[in-house]
Amino acid sequence: MSDADVVRRAYAALATRDMDTLEELFAWDAVWVLPGSSAISGTHAGWPAIRDEFVALLGPLSGGSFHAELLDVAVGERYIVAIQRTTGDFKGRTLDVTSCQLVRMEHGLIREVSGLYSADTLAKVEAFWV
């Protein structure tokens, strides 16, 4: 499976909340960094932290409305850029933004993910994930 296929499979697993598949795709000591100060922001180091402090919160904090649609994948020699449309609608808050996740792969596993947002997009993300 190519690195791009791993990223595509991770988005598919995230869409169905398939934590077992996600666990297979991430290095045990992977890191996911989300900028800002929202409930899901921060540096989530290790699969348990990524699972419990980030992925597991997406459903409850969005009333189950969170969806990250993978729009495109750009593959370089060292990184993959996942371009996504993120949507949600909960308690009068609406999220509809396009952003990027910078993904570093190692030995066929996701080693590091960093959320990349413009200032305007980050403000919208933070307003949703209060």
PDB file of C-alpha atoms in Angstrom, residues 69-117:
ATOM      1  CA  GLU A  69     -13.800  14.877   3.553  1.00  0.00           C
ATOM      2  CA  LEU A  70     -10.512  14.189   1.832  1.00  0.00           C
ATOM      3  CA  LEU A  71     -10.491  16.329  -1.302  1.00  0.00           C
ATOM      4  CA  ASP A  72      -7.012  15.651  -2.607  1.00  0.00           C
ATOM      5  CA  VAL A  73      -3.599  14.281  -1.712  1.00  0.00           C
ATOM      6  CA  ALA A  74      -0.299  15.791  -2.801  1.00  0.00           C
ATOM      7  CA  VAL A  75       2.675  13.461  -2.448  1.00  0.00           C
ATOM      8  CA  GLY A  76       6.225  14.681  -2.129  1.00  0.00           C
ATOM      9  CA  GLU A  77       9.462  12.919  -1.315  1.00  0.00           C
ATOM     10  CA  ARG A  78       9.155  13.414   2.458  1.00  0.00           C
ATOM     11  CA  TYR A  79       5.593  14.579   3.099  1.00  0.00           C
ATOM     12  CA  ILE A  80       2.004  14.168   2.036  1.00  0.00           C
ATOM     13  CA  VAL A  81      -0.405  17.069   2.072  1.00  0.00           C
ATOM     14  CA  ALA A  82      -3.985  16.014   2.706  1.00  0.00           C
ATOM     15  CA  ILE A  83      -6.424  18.683   1.541  1.00  0.00           C
ATOM     16  CA  GLN A  84      -9.697  18.367   3.391  1.00  0.00           C
ATOM     17  CA  ARG A  85     -13.095  19.965   3.752  1.00  0.00           C
ATOM     18  CA  THR A  86     -14.211  19.851   7.365  1.00  0.00           C
ATOM     19  CA  THR A  87     -17.859  20.327   8.273  1.00  0.00           C
ATOM     20  CA  GLY A  88     -19.988  20.241  11.371  1.00  0.00           C
ATOM     21  CA  ASP A  89     -23.189  21.766  12.737  1.00  0.00           C
ATOM     22  CA  PHE A  90     -23.899  21.676  16.465  1.00  0.00           C
ATOM     23  CA  LYS A  91     -25.638  23.912  19.001  1.00  0.00           C
ATOM     24  CA  GLY A  92     -25.890  26.819  16.578  1.00  0.00           C
ATOM     25  CA  ARG A  93     -22.238  26.575  15.565  1.00  0.00           C
ATOM     26  CA  THR A  94     -21.406  25.717  11.960  1.00  0.00           C
ATOM     27  CA  LEU A  95     -18.073  24.655  10.547  1.00  0.00           C
ATOM     28  CA  ASP A  96     -17.313  24.513   6.827  1.00  0.00           C
ATOM     29  CA  VAL A  97     -13.636  25.053   6.012  1.00  0.00           C
ATOM     30  CA  THR A  98     -11.007  23.771   3.637  1.00  0.00           C
ATOM     31  CA  SER A  99      -7.578  23.206   5.111  1.00  0.00           C
ATOM     32  CA  CYS A 100      -4.522  20.992   4.930  1.00  0.00           C
ATOM     33  CA  GLN A 101      -2.959  18.373   7.122  1.00  0.00           C
ATOM     34  CA  LEU A 102       0.776  17.881   6.635  1.00  0.00           C
ATOM     35  CA  VAL A 103       1.512  14.166   7.056  1.00  0.00           C
ATOM     36  CA  ARG A 104       4.909  12.558   7.533  1.00  0.00           C
ATOM     37  CA  MET A 105       5.064   8.841   6.916  1.00  0.00           C
ATOM     38  CA  GLU A 106       7.644   6.355   8.151  1.00  0.00           C
ATOM     39  CA  HIS A 107       7.788   2.653   7.281  1.00  0.00           C
ATOM     40  CA  GLY A 108       4.237   2.717   5.932  1.00  0.00           C
ATOM     41  CA  LEU A 109       2.755   4.299   9.082  1.00  0.00           C
ATOM     42  CA  ILE A 110       1.606   7.809   9.874  1.00  0.00           C
ATOM     43  CA  ARG A 111       4.349   9.264  12.055  1.00  0.00           C
ATOM     44  CA  GLU A 112       3.324  12.923  12.311  1.00  0.00           C
ATOM     45  CA  VAL A 113       0.359  15.106  11.347  1.00  0.00           C
ATOM     46  CA  SER A 114       0.290  18.889  11.589  1.00  0.00           C
ATOM     47  CA  GLY A 115      -2.833  20.925  10.943  1.00  0.00           C
ATOM     48  CA  LEU A 116      -2.204  23.865   8.620  1.00  0.00           C
ATOM     49  CA  TYR A 117      -4.738  26.686   8.729  1.00  0.00           C
TER      50      TYR A 117
END
